[in-house]
Coordinates of C-alpha atoms in Angstrom, one line a residue:
Chain G
M1 CA -63.5 15.6 -17.3
S2 CA -61.7 12.6 -18.8
Q3 CA -58.2 11.7 -17.9
P4 CA -55.7 13.0 -20.6
D5 CA -53.8 10.2 -22.4
I6 CA -50.2 9.8 -21.2
L7 CA -47.9 10.2 -24.2
N8 CA -45.7 7.2 -24.7
Q9 CA -42.9 6.5 -27.1
A10 CA -40.6 3.5 -27.3
F11 CA -36.9 4.5 -26.9
E12 CA -33.9 2.3 -27.3
L13 CA -30.7 3.7 -25.7
G14 CA -28.0 2.8 -28.2
F15 CA -25.9 4.0 -31.1
T16 CA -27.8 5.1 -34.2
Y17 CA -24.8 4.3 -36.4
T18 CA -22.7 1.4 -37.4
R19 CA -18.9 1.5 -37.5
S20 CA -16.4 -0.4 -39.5
T21 CA -14.0 -2.3 -37.2
G22 CA -11.1 -1.9 -39.7
P23 CA -8.4 -4.2 -40.9
V24 CA -7.0 -5.3 -37.6
V25 CA -10.0 -5.6 -35.2
G26 CA -12.1 -6.6 -38.1
R27 CA -9.8 -9.4 -39.1
F28 CA -9.8 -10.7 -35.5
L29 CA -13.6 -10.7 -35.3
T30 CA -14.0 -12.2 -38.7
E31 CA -11.6 -15.0 -37.7
L32 CA -13.6 -15.6 -34.6
R33 CA -16.7 -16.0 -36.7
D34 CA -14.7 -18.8 -38.4
R35 CA -13.8 -20.2 -35.0
N36 CA -10.2 -19.2 -35.2
I37 CA -8.2 -17.0 -32.9
V38 CA -5.5 -14.7 -34.3
G39 CA -3.0 -12.4 -32.7
I40 CA -0.6 -9.8 -34.1
K41 CA 3.1 -9.3 -33.7
A42 CA 4.1 -6.2 -31.7
S43 CA 7.2 -4.2 -32.6
D44 CA 9.3 -6.3 -30.2
G45 CA 8.0 -9.5 -31.7
R46 CA 5.6 -10.4 -28.9
V47 CA 2.3 -11.9 -30.1
V48 CA -0.6 -9.8 -28.8
V49 CA -4.1 -11.3 -28.6
P50 CA -6.6 -9.8 -29.3
P51 CA -4.6 -7.9 -31.9
M52 CA -3.9 -4.2 -31.4
E53 CA -3.8 -1.7 -34.3
Y54 CA -0.8 0.2 -33.0
D55 CA 2.1 -0.8 -30.7
P56 CA 1.6 0.9 -27.4
D57 CA 5.3 1.5 -26.9
T58 CA 6.4 2.6 -30.4
A59 CA 3.1 3.7 -31.9
E60 CA 4.0 1.6 -35.0
A61 CA 1.1 0.4 -37.1
L62 CA 0.9 -3.4 -36.7
S63 CA 0.0 -5.8 -39.5
E64 CA 1.6 -9.2 -39.0
F65 CA -1.1 -11.7 -38.0
V66 CA -0.3 -15.0 -36.2
D67 CA -2.7 -17.9 -35.6
V68 CA -2.7 -18.8 -31.9
G69 CA -4.2 -21.8 -30.0
E70 CA -7.7 -21.9 -28.5
E71 CA -6.1 -23.3 -25.3
G72 CA -4.0 -21.4 -22.9
E73 CA -2.9 -20.8 -19.3
V74 CA -4.6 -18.7 -16.6
V75 CA -2.3 -15.8 -15.6
S76 CA -4.8 -14.3 -13.1
F77 CA -8.4 -14.5 -12.2
A78 CA -11.2 -13.0 -10.2
W79 CA -13.9 -15.3 -8.7
V80 CA -17.4 -13.9 -9.1
K81 CA -19.7 -15.5 -6.5
E82 CA -22.7 -13.5 -7.3
P83 CA -22.8 -12.7 -11.0
R84 CA -24.4 -9.4 -12.0
E85 CA -27.3 -9.3 -14.4
S86 CA -25.2 -8.2 -17.3
H87 CA -22.4 -10.6 -16.7
P88 CA -21.9 -13.4 -19.3
S89 CA -22.8 -16.2 -16.8
E90 CA -25.7 -16.7 -14.4
Q91 CA -23.7 -19.2 -12.5
P92 CA -20.6 -18.3 -10.4
F93 CA -17.7 -17.9 -12.7
A94 CA -14.2 -16.5 -13.0
W95 CA -12.9 -13.5 -15.0
A96 CA -9.5 -14.4 -16.2
M97 CA -6.4 -13.2 -17.9
I98 CA -5.5 -16.1 -20.2
K99 CA -2.3 -16.5 -22.2
L100 CA -3.2 -18.5 -25.2
D101 CA -0.7 -21.0 -26.7
G102 CA 1.4 -19.1 -29.1
A103 CA 0.6 -15.7 -27.5
D104 CA 2.9 -13.7 -25.3
V105 CA 0.3 -11.3 -23.9
P106 CA -2.7 -12.5 -21.9
M107 CA -6.3 -11.7 -23.0
V108 CA -9.2 -11.1 -20.7
H109 CA -12.2 -13.4 -20.9
W110 CA -14.2 -15.6 -18.6
I111 CA -14.1 -19.2 -17.4
R112 CA -16.9 -21.6 -16.6
A113 CA -16.1 -23.4 -13.4
G114 CA -18.2 -24.9 -10.7
R115 CA -16.2 -23.9 -7.7
E116 CA -13.6 -21.3 -6.9
A117 CA -11.2 -24.1 -5.8
D118 CA -11.3 -25.5 -9.4
V119 CA -9.5 -22.4 -10.8
S120 CA -6.0 -21.4 -10.0
T121 CA -3.2 -19.5 -11.6
G122 CA -1.4 -21.6 -14.2
V123 CA -4.5 -23.9 -14.8
R124 CA -5.2 -24.7 -18.5
V125 CA -8.4 -23.6 -20.2
R126 CA -9.9 -24.0 -23.6
A127 CA -12.3 -21.7 -25.6
V128 CA -15.9 -22.7 -25.8
W129 CA -17.5 -21.5 -29.1
A130 CA -20.9 -20.0 -29.2
E131 CA -23.5 -22.1 -31.1
E132 CA -23.7 -19.4 -33.7
T133 CA -20.7 -17.3 -34.3
V134 CA -21.3 -13.8 -35.7
G135 CA -18.0 -11.9 -35.4
F136 CA -18.2 -10.6 -31.8
I137 CA -15.9 -11.2 -28.9
T138 CA -18.8 -13.2 -27.4
D139 CA -18.3 -15.8 -30.1
I140 CA -16.0 -17.2 -27.5
N141 CA -18.7 -18.2 -25.0
G142 CA -16.2 -18.4 -22.2
F143 CA -13.4 -20.8 -21.5
E144 CA -13.6 -24.2 -19.8
L145 CA -11.1 -26.0 -17.7
V146 CA -8.9 -28.6 -19.5
P147 CA -8.8 -31.8 -17.4
E148 CA -5.2 -32.2 -16.2
E149 CA -4.5 -35.6 -17.9
M150 CA -5.3 -34.0 -21.2
S151 CA -3.1 -31.0 -20.9
Chain E
M1 CA 7.3 27.9 -14.4
T2 CA 4.9 30.2 -12.7
D3 CA 3.7 28.8 -9.4
I4 CA 0.0 28.6 -9.0
A5 CA -1.8 29.3 -5.7
I6 CA -4.7 27.3 -4.3
V7 CA -6.9 29.7 -2.3
A8 CA -10.1 27.9 -1.6
Y9 CA -11.4 24.3 -1.4
H10 CA -14.5 22.5 -0.3
Q11 CA -15.9 19.0 -0.6
S12 CA -19.4 17.8 0.3
K13 CA -19.9 14.8 2.6
A14 CA -19.6 11.6 0.7
V15 CA -23.0 9.8 1.0
S16 CA -24.1 6.5 -0.4
D17 CA -27.3 7.9 -1.9
V18 CA -28.4 11.5 -2.1
G19 CA -31.8 10.5 -3.2
A20 CA -33.7 13.0 -5.3
C21 CA -31.0 15.7 -5.0
N22 CA -29.8 16.3 -8.6
E23 CA -26.3 17.2 -9.9
V24 CA -26.9 20.9 -9.8
E25 CA -28.0 20.6 -6.2
L26 CA -24.9 18.6 -5.4
I27 CA -22.6 21.3 -7.0
M28 CA -24.2 24.5 -5.7
P29 CA -23.4 24.1 -2.0
V30 CA -19.7 23.5 -2.7
L31 CA -19.5 26.5 -5.0
T32 CA -21.2 28.7 -2.4
E33 CA -18.6 27.6 0.1
V34 CA -15.5 28.3 -2.0
Y35 CA -17.0 31.8 -2.9
R36 CA -17.5 32.4 0.8
Q37 CA -13.9 31.5 1.6
L38 CA -12.7 34.2 -0.8
G39 CA -15.5 36.7 -0.2
I40 CA -16.5 36.7 -3.8
A41 CA -20.1 36.7 -5.1
N42 CA -20.2 34.1 -7.9
A43 CA -18.5 32.6 -11.0
Q44 CA -18.4 36.1 -12.5
D45 CA -15.6 36.9 -10.1
V46 CA -13.1 34.4 -11.6
D47 CA -11.7 34.4 -15.1
F48 CA -12.2 30.8 -16.0
V49 CA -14.3 27.8 -14.9
C50 CA -13.5 24.1 -15.6
S51 CA -15.4 21.1 -14.5
G52 CA -14.9 17.3 -14.4
S53 CA -17.7 14.8 -14.7
C54 CA -18.8 11.7 -16.5
D55 CA -21.8 11.5 -18.7
Y56 CA -21.9 7.7 -18.3
L57 CA -23.0 8.2 -14.7
Q58 CA -26.1 10.2 -15.8
G59 CA -26.6 7.9 -18.8
A60 CA -27.0 10.8 -21.2
A61 CA -24.8 12.5 -23.8
F62 CA -23.8 16.1 -22.8
A63 CA -25.4 15.6 -19.3
F64 CA -22.5 17.7 -18.0
V65 CA -23.9 20.8 -19.6
A66 CA -26.7 20.8 -17.0
G67 CA -24.0 21.2 -14.4
V68 CA -23.4 24.7 -15.7
D69 CA -26.7 25.7 -14.3
A70 CA -25.0 25.7 -11.0
L71 CA -22.8 28.6 -12.1
G72 CA -25.3 31.1 -13.4
A73 CA -23.6 31.5 -16.8
V74 CA -25.3 34.9 -17.6
P75 CA -23.6 37.2 -18.5
P76 CA -21.4 34.7 -20.4
I77 CA -18.5 33.2 -18.7
R78 CA -15.4 31.4 -20.0
E79 CA -16.0 27.8 -19.3
S80 CA -14.7 24.3 -20.1
H81 CA -15.2 20.7 -19.1
V82 CA -13.2 17.5 -19.1
E83 CA -14.8 14.1 -19.2
M84 CA -12.4 13.1 -16.5
D85 CA -11.8 13.6 -12.8
A86 CA -11.7 17.3 -11.9
A87 CA -8.0 16.9 -11.1
W88 CA -7.6 17.1 -14.9
A89 CA -9.9 20.1 -14.9
L90 CA -7.3 21.7 -12.5
Y91 CA -4.6 20.7 -15.0
E92 CA -6.4 22.5 -17.8
S93 CA -7.0 25.5 -15.6
M94 CA -3.3 25.7 -14.7
L95 CA -2.4 25.8 -18.4
K96 CA -5.0 28.5 -19.0
I97 CA -3.4 30.6 -16.2
R98 CA 0.2 29.9 -17.3
M99 CA -0.6 30.9 -20.9
G100 CA -1.7 34.3 -19.5
H101 CA -5.4 33.8 -20.5
A102 CA -6.7 33.9 -16.9
E103 CA -5.5 35.0 -13.5
S104 CA -8.0 32.8 -11.6
A105 CA -10.0 29.7 -12.1
L106 CA -12.8 27.8 -10.4
I107 CA -12.7 24.0 -10.7
Y108 CA -15.4 21.6 -9.7
G109 CA -16.1 17.9 -10.0
F110 CA -19.3 16.0 -9.3
G111 CA -20.7 12.5 -9.5
K112 CA -24.0 11.0 -8.6
S113 CA -23.1 7.3 -8.9
S114 CA -25.9 5.8 -6.8
P115 CA -28.7 5.6 -9.5
G116 CA -26.7 3.1 -11.7
E117 CA -24.7 0.0 -11.1
L118 CA -21.3 1.7 -11.0
P119 CA -18.9 -1.2 -11.7
I120 CA -21.0 -2.1 -14.7
V121 CA -21.3 1.5 -15.9
L122 CA -17.5 1.7 -15.8
S123 CA -17.3 -1.5 -17.9
Q124 CA -18.7 0.5 -20.9
Q125 CA -15.6 2.7 -20.8
L126 CA -13.3 -0.2 -21.7
D127 CA -12.2 -1.3 -25.2
P128 CA -15.5 -1.2 -27.1
Y129 CA -14.8 -4.4 -29.2
Y130 CA -12.9 -6.7 -26.9
L131 CA -14.0 -5.9 -23.3
A132 CA -17.1 -3.7 -23.1
P133 CA -19.3 -6.4 -24.8
L134 CA -18.4 -8.8 -22.0
W135 CA -19.5 -6.3 -19.3
L136 CA -16.3 -6.7 -17.4
D137 CA -16.8 -4.7 -14.2
S138 CA -14.3 -2.5 -12.5
I139 CA -14.1 -4.6 -9.3
S140 CA -13.3 -7.8 -11.1
L141 CA -10.5 -6.0 -13.0
A142 CA -9.0 -4.8 -9.8
A143 CA -9.4 -8.3 -8.3
M144 CA -7.3 -9.8 -11.1
Q145 CA -4.7 -7.2 -10.5
A146 CA -4.6 -7.9 -6.7
R147 CA -4.2 -11.7 -7.4
I148 CA -1.1 -11.0 -9.6
L149 CA 0.4 -9.1 -6.7
L150 CA -0.5 -11.8 -4.2
D151 CA 0.8 -14.6 -6.4
A152 CA 4.0 -12.7 -6.9
G153 CA 4.5 -12.3 -3.2
R154 CA 4.6 -8.5 -3.6
I155 CA 1.9 -8.0 -1.0
S156 CA -0.2 -10.2 1.4
E157 CA -3.9 -10.1 2.2
R158 CA -2.9 -8.7 5.6
D159 CA -1.0 -5.8 4.0
M160 CA -4.3 -5.0 2.1
A161 CA -6.3 -5.3 5.3
E162 CA -4.0 -2.9 7.1
V163 CA -4.6 -0.4 4.4
V164 CA -8.3 -0.7 5.0
S165 CA -7.9 -0.5 8.8
R166 CA -5.8 2.7 8.5
S167 CA -8.3 4.2 6.1
R168 CA -11.3 3.6 8.4
R169 CA -9.4 4.9 11.5
N170 CA -8.1 8.0 9.8
A171 CA -11.6 8.6 8.4
L172 CA -12.9 9.0 12.0
A173 CA -11.4 12.5 12.0
N174 CA -12.8 13.3 8.5
P175 CA -16.4 14.7 8.8
N176 CA -16.9 14.1 5.0
A177 CA -16.1 10.4 5.2
Q178 CA -18.8 7.8 4.3
L179 CA -17.1 4.9 6.0
A180 CA -15.2 5.3 9.2
G181 CA -14.6 3.1 12.2
D182 CA -12.1 1.7 14.6
I183 CA -11.6 -1.6 12.8
S184 CA -8.4 -3.7 12.8
A185 CA -6.8 -5.7 10.0
D186 CA -8.0 -8.8 11.7
D187 CA -11.6 -7.5 11.5
V188 CA -11.1 -7.0 7.8
L189 CA -9.6 -10.5 7.3
A190 CA -12.5 -12.1 9.1
E191 CA -14.8 -10.8 6.3
E192 CA -15.6 -13.3 3.6
T193 CA -14.3 -12.6 0.1
Y194 CA -16.5 -10.6 -2.3
V195 CA -14.9 -10.8 -5.7
S196 CA -12.0 -13.0 -4.7
P197 CA -9.4 -12.2 -3.7
L198 CA -11.0 -8.9 -2.8
R199 CA -13.2 -8.3 0.2
R200 CA -15.9 -5.7 0.2
A201 CA -13.7 -3.5 2.5
D202 CA -10.9 -3.6 -0.1
C203 CA -13.1 -1.7 -2.5
A204 CA -14.1 2.0 -2.3
P205 CA -17.8 2.5 -1.6
V206 CA -20.2 4.0 -4.2
S207 CA -20.7 7.6 -3.2
D208 CA -22.5 10.8 -4.3
G209 CA -21.0 14.2 -3.9
A210 CA -19.0 17.1 -5.3
S211 CA -15.9 19.2 -4.6
A212 CA -14.7 22.6 -5.7
M213 CA -11.4 24.6 -5.7
I214 CA -10.3 28.0 -6.7
I215 CA -6.7 28.6 -8.0
C216 CA -5.0 31.7 -9.1
T217 CA -1.7 33.5 -9.7
V218 CA 0.2 34.4 -6.5
E219 CA -0.5 38.1 -7.2
K220 CA -4.2 37.5 -7.2
A221 CA -4.0 35.4 -4.0
R222 CA -2.3 38.3 -2.3
E223 CA -5.0 40.6 -3.6
W224 CA -7.7 38.3 -2.2
G225 CA -5.7 38.3 1.1
V226 CA -6.4 34.7 2.0
P227 CA -4.1 31.9 3.2
Y228 CA -2.8 30.0 0.2
A229 CA -0.6 27.0 -0.8
L230 CA 1.5 26.7 -4.0
I231 CA 1.2 24.0 -6.7
T232 CA 4.9 23.6 -7.5
G233 CA 4.7 20.6 -9.8
I234 CA 2.1 18.6 -11.8
D235 CA 2.3 15.9 -14.4
H236 CA 0.2 13.1 -15.7
R237 CA 0.9 9.9 -17.7
M238 CA -1.1 7.2 -19.2
E239 CA -0.5 3.5 -20.0
T240 CA -1.9 1.3 -22.8
H241 CA -5.5 0.3 -22.6
N242 CA -4.3 -3.3 -23.2
L243 CA -4.2 -4.8 -19.7
G244 CA -2.2 -7.8 -20.8
M245 CA 0.7 -5.5 -21.9
R246 CA 0.9 -3.6 -18.7
D247 CA 3.0 -4.6 -15.6
L248 CA 0.0 -4.6 -13.2
T249 CA 2.2 -5.0 -10.2
D250 CA 3.7 -1.5 -10.7
S251 CA 2.4 1.9 -11.8
R252 CA 4.9 3.0 -14.4
S253 CA 2.8 6.0 -15.3
T254 CA 2.7 7.2 -11.7
R255 CA 6.5 6.9 -11.5
L256 CA 6.9 9.0 -14.6
A257 CA 4.4 11.6 -13.5
A258 CA 6.1 11.8 -10.1
E259 CA 9.4 12.4 -11.8
G260 CA 7.9 15.0 -14.0
A261 CA 6.2 16.8 -11.1
G262 CA 9.4 16.8 -9.0
V263 CA 8.2 14.7 -6.1
G264 CA 11.8 13.7 -5.2
A265 CA 13.0 17.3 -4.8
G266 CA 12.0 17.5 -1.1
K267 CA 10.5 15.8 1.9
V268 CA 6.9 14.6 1.5
D269 CA 5.0 15.2 4.7
V270 CA 1.7 14.1 3.5
A271 CA 0.4 12.1 0.5
E272 CA -3.2 11.8 -0.6
L273 CA -3.5 8.9 -3.0
Y274 CA -6.5 8.0 -5.2
A275 CA -6.5 4.2 -4.7
P276 CA -10.0 2.8 -5.1
F277 CA -8.8 -0.6 -4.1
S278 CA -6.6 -1.4 -1.0
H279 CA -3.8 -3.1 -3.0
Q280 CA -3.5 -0.1 -5.3
E281 CA -2.5 2.1 -2.4
L282 CA 0.4 -0.3 -1.9
I283 CA 1.4 -0.1 -5.6
L284 CA 1.3 3.7 -5.4
I285 CA 3.3 4.0 -2.2
R286 CA 6.0 2.0 -3.9
A287 CA 5.8 3.8 -7.2
L288 CA 6.0 7.2 -5.5
G289 CA 8.9 6.0 -3.2
L290 CA 7.1 7.1 0.0
G291 CA 8.6 6.1 3.3
D292 CA 7.7 6.3 7.0
E293 CA 8.1 10.1 7.1
T294 CA 5.0 10.5 4.9
S295 CA 1.5 10.4 6.3
V296 CA -0.5 8.5 3.7
N297 CA -4.2 9.3 3.3
P298 CA -4.8 11.1 6.6
S299 CA -8.3 11.8 5.3
G300 CA -9.0 8.1 5.0
G301 CA -8.6 8.3 1.2
V302 CA -11.2 7.1 -1.2
L303 CA -11.8 3.8 0.6
A304 CA -13.7 6.0 3.1
G305 CA -15.8 7.7 0.3
N306 CA -15.2 7.8 -3.4
L307 CA -16.8 10.7 -5.3
M308 CA -16.4 9.7 -8.9
M309 CA -14.9 12.6 -11.0
A310 CA -14.2 14.7 -7.8
S311 CA -12.1 12.4 -5.6
G312 CA -8.9 13.3 -7.6
L313 CA -9.5 17.0 -7.1
S314 CA -10.3 16.3 -3.4
R315 CA -6.9 14.6 -2.9
I316 CA -5.3 17.9 -3.9
G317 CA -7.7 19.8 -1.7
E318 CA -7.0 17.5 1.3
V319 CA -3.2 18.3 0.9
F320 CA -4.0 22.0 0.7
N321 CA -6.1 21.8 3.9
R322 CA -3.2 20.1 5.8
I323 CA -0.7 22.8 4.6
I324 CA -3.1 25.7 5.5
A325 CA -3.7 24.0 8.9
G326 CA 0.1 24.0 9.5
E327 CA 0.2 20.2 9.7
A328 CA 2.4 19.8 6.7
E329 CA 4.8 21.9 4.7
R330 CA 5.0 19.8 1.5
G331 CA 2.7 17.2 0.2
I332 CA 1.7 15.3 -2.9
A333 CA -1.7 14.4 -4.3
H334 CA -2.4 11.6 -6.8
A335 CA -5.4 11.2 -9.1
T336 CA -6.3 8.2 -11.2
S337 CA -8.5 7.3 -14.1
G338 CA -9.2 4.1 -16.0
P339 CA -9.0 0.4 -14.9
C340 CA -6.2 -0.8 -12.6
L341 CA -4.5 2.7 -12.3
Q342 CA -4.2 3.2 -16.1
H343 CA -3.8 7.0 -16.1
N344 CA -2.3 8.9 -13.2
L345 CA -1.7 12.5 -12.3
V346 CA 0.7 13.7 -9.5
T347 CA 0.6 17.2 -8.0
V348 CA 3.1 18.7 -5.6
V349 CA 1.6 21.2 -3.1
E350 CA 3.9 23.4 -0.9
K351 CA 3.6 25.9 1.9
A352 CA 3.7 29.4 0.4

């Protein structure tokens, strides 16, 4: 008797729909595609990056966009000695909370750095743009350390 | 408000990998044990059932429905589910009883975290546009929070190591613990960092397991004729998902929930806190205003074994056990959800 064929079908685990990111998240992502970073003013005037659609304290809809810098200061970081497969870097790197110039609230992204000792709270970093920007948060391909004499 | 009685509780041993044992096989033994404690036959003997689990752990939409197989849902039962820790299933069940729609409820939570890469699985529950695409893992998030506390001088690495040491030592008396041992803070500090500033020991282990509880009206508890404890307060609060807008050195939502639950109305003999990272226990102790008269995490807490989606319910169960054993008269249990203690639930349990 011949062996029965094993039934196979390719399957990709993912969403089968697309979703509009709307006027706030969409604006931020579109600006990223154009290599520009925008924040939004919260009810109390603080500039929040990336922009939020609603103020977490007052629930007010937010709409006043503000350009912020692509450089900023590290508020906190975690040093990843052994990156995981899905992490954005194959080399050791730092996750960081970064307060961009002109922003009042830090954003979370990652920093390219050779050694843990190179990163510290308060150090200045600059966004590295992806070769091709498409309107994703990963258009910022991490941040790099700004040499001290330049900051 | 009507007091609710806890009449039965059981948790499986936390293990790092249950192997081929599936979710239903994790749930059934804990259900059988709580039925036994009350002398009831099955889920037909309670008015309502509510479970807590996370489909992301199984990697399939509506995976939680398979858990219902553990109940034997024929003839039909009244059943619900929260995509949260089962502590929130308890909250839903209390509402059901207080509305007069049920006199008793069975609650269970389960998690088989071992098949996936848990810190990465949890990254997919973050903001879908700004954070999830970066695959920002749960340990790194906690590490950033710890560094803010260390930089601010609010805690030291030794304080964190002492939390770990106390957890491992307390866990020696907990047969369900996954990690237990007579280790000192110095032993912990001698370890190298893992995701700096955290050491491996600062992080709860990945565990598989389940827990279950039965609650009911006081009248029903008397009818069952078993020892019971009373839930005299419960509240939960959530903070913004924007980490940058939160004060990560404090837990504002825990403070509010504690106020709402009436924690301050009496002495707290025991507190079981859901702190998956050592520094978070220190944040919670401060937010809850706990002092030396309170025994914190006598079970070892979740640093000794962390059943995703069940550990919050287990905290309440642990306090229940202390009260029934006569070791405490009044205790509080805390449950958490989300990165860096985003969402917190506080329950007050008292001797009947």
